Coordinates of C-alpha atoms in Angstrom, one line a residue:
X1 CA 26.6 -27.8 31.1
X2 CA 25.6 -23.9 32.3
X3 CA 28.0 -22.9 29.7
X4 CA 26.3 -24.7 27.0
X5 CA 22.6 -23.5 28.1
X6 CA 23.6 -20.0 28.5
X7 CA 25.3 -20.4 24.0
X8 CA 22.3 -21.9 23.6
X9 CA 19.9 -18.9 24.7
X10 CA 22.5 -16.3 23.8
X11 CA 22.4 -18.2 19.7
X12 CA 18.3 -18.3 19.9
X13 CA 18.5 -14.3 21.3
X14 CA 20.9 -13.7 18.3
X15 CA 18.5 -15.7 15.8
X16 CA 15.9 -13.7 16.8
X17 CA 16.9 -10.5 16.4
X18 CA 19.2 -10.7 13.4
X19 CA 15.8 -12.7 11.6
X20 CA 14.0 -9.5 12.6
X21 CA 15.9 -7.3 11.5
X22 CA 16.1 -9.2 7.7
X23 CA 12.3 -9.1 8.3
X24 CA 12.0 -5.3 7.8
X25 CA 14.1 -5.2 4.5
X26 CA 11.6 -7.4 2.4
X27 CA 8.4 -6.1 1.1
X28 CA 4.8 -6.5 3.0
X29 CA 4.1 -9.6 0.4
X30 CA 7.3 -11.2 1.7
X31 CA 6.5 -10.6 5.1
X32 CA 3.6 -12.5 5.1
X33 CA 5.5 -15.4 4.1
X34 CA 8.0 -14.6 6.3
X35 CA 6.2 -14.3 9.5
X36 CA 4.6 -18.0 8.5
X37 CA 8.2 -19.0 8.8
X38 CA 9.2 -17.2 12.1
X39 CA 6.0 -18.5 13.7
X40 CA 7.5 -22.6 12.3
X41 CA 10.6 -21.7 13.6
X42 CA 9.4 -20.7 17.0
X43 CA 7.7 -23.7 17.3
X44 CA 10.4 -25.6 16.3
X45 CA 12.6 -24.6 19.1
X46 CA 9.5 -24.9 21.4
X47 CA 9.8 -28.2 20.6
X48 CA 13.0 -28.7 21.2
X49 CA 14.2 -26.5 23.0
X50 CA 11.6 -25.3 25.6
X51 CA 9.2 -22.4 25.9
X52 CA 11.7 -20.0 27.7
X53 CA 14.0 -20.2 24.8
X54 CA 10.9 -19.9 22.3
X55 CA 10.0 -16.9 24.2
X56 CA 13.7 -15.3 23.9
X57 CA 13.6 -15.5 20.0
X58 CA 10.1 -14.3 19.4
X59 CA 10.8 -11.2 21.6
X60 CA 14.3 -10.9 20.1
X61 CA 12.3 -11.3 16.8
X62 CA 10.1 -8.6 17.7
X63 CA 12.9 -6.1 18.7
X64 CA 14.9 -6.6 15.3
X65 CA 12.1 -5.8 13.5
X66 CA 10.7 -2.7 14.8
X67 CA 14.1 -1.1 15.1
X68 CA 15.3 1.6 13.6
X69 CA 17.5 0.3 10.4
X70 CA 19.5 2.1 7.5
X71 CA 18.4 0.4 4.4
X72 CA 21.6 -0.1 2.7
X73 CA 22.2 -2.7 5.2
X74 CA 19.8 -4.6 4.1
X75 CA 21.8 -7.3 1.8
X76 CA 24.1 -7.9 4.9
X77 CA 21.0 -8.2 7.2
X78 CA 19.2 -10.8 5.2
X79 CA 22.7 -12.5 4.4
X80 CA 23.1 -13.0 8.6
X81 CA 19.7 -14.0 9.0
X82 CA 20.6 -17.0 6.1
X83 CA 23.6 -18.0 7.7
X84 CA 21.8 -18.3 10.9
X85 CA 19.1 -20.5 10.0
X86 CA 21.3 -22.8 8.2
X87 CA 23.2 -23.1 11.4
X88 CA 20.1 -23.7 13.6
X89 CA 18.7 -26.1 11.1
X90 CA 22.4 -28.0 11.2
X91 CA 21.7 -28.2 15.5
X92 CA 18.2 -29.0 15.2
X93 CA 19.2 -31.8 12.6
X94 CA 21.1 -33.4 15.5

């Protein structure tokens, strides 16, 4: 249904930016890591998913991490972004 599609790109957009904004707390060592895992992700919902809705989390991605954060948010950033993927990776298991 429409309903569906539109949680569905809303849930990516979310993913995104909440991934990029955990992004920025780790250290440039991390991020390289990281980034390997954003790009696998994107693909991922390429795959199943579609290239509109890869394109709404890499942009997403993109804005969470070059915002402007306050550090001390950090533990509840990266805790989100966890939470997240274990929810994508529980719809993608479907």
């Amino acid at each position: 249904s429409d309903a569906e599609e539109e949680k569905m790109d809303e849930t990516l957009r979310k993913f995104g930016y909440v991934t990029g904004q955990a992004f920025q707390c780790h250290s440039k060592e991390q991020q390289v890591k990281l980034e390997k895992t954003a790009l696998n992700v994107g693909t991922n919902i390429l795959r199943l998913f579609g290239s509109d809705r890869a394109f709404f989390f890499a942009a997403a991605f993109g804005a969470g991490a070059s915002e402007q954060l306050d550090a001390k948010q950090c533990p509840e950033y990266v805790k989100r972004a966890e939470e997240m993927v274990r929810k994508l990776n529980v719809l993608a298991s479907r």
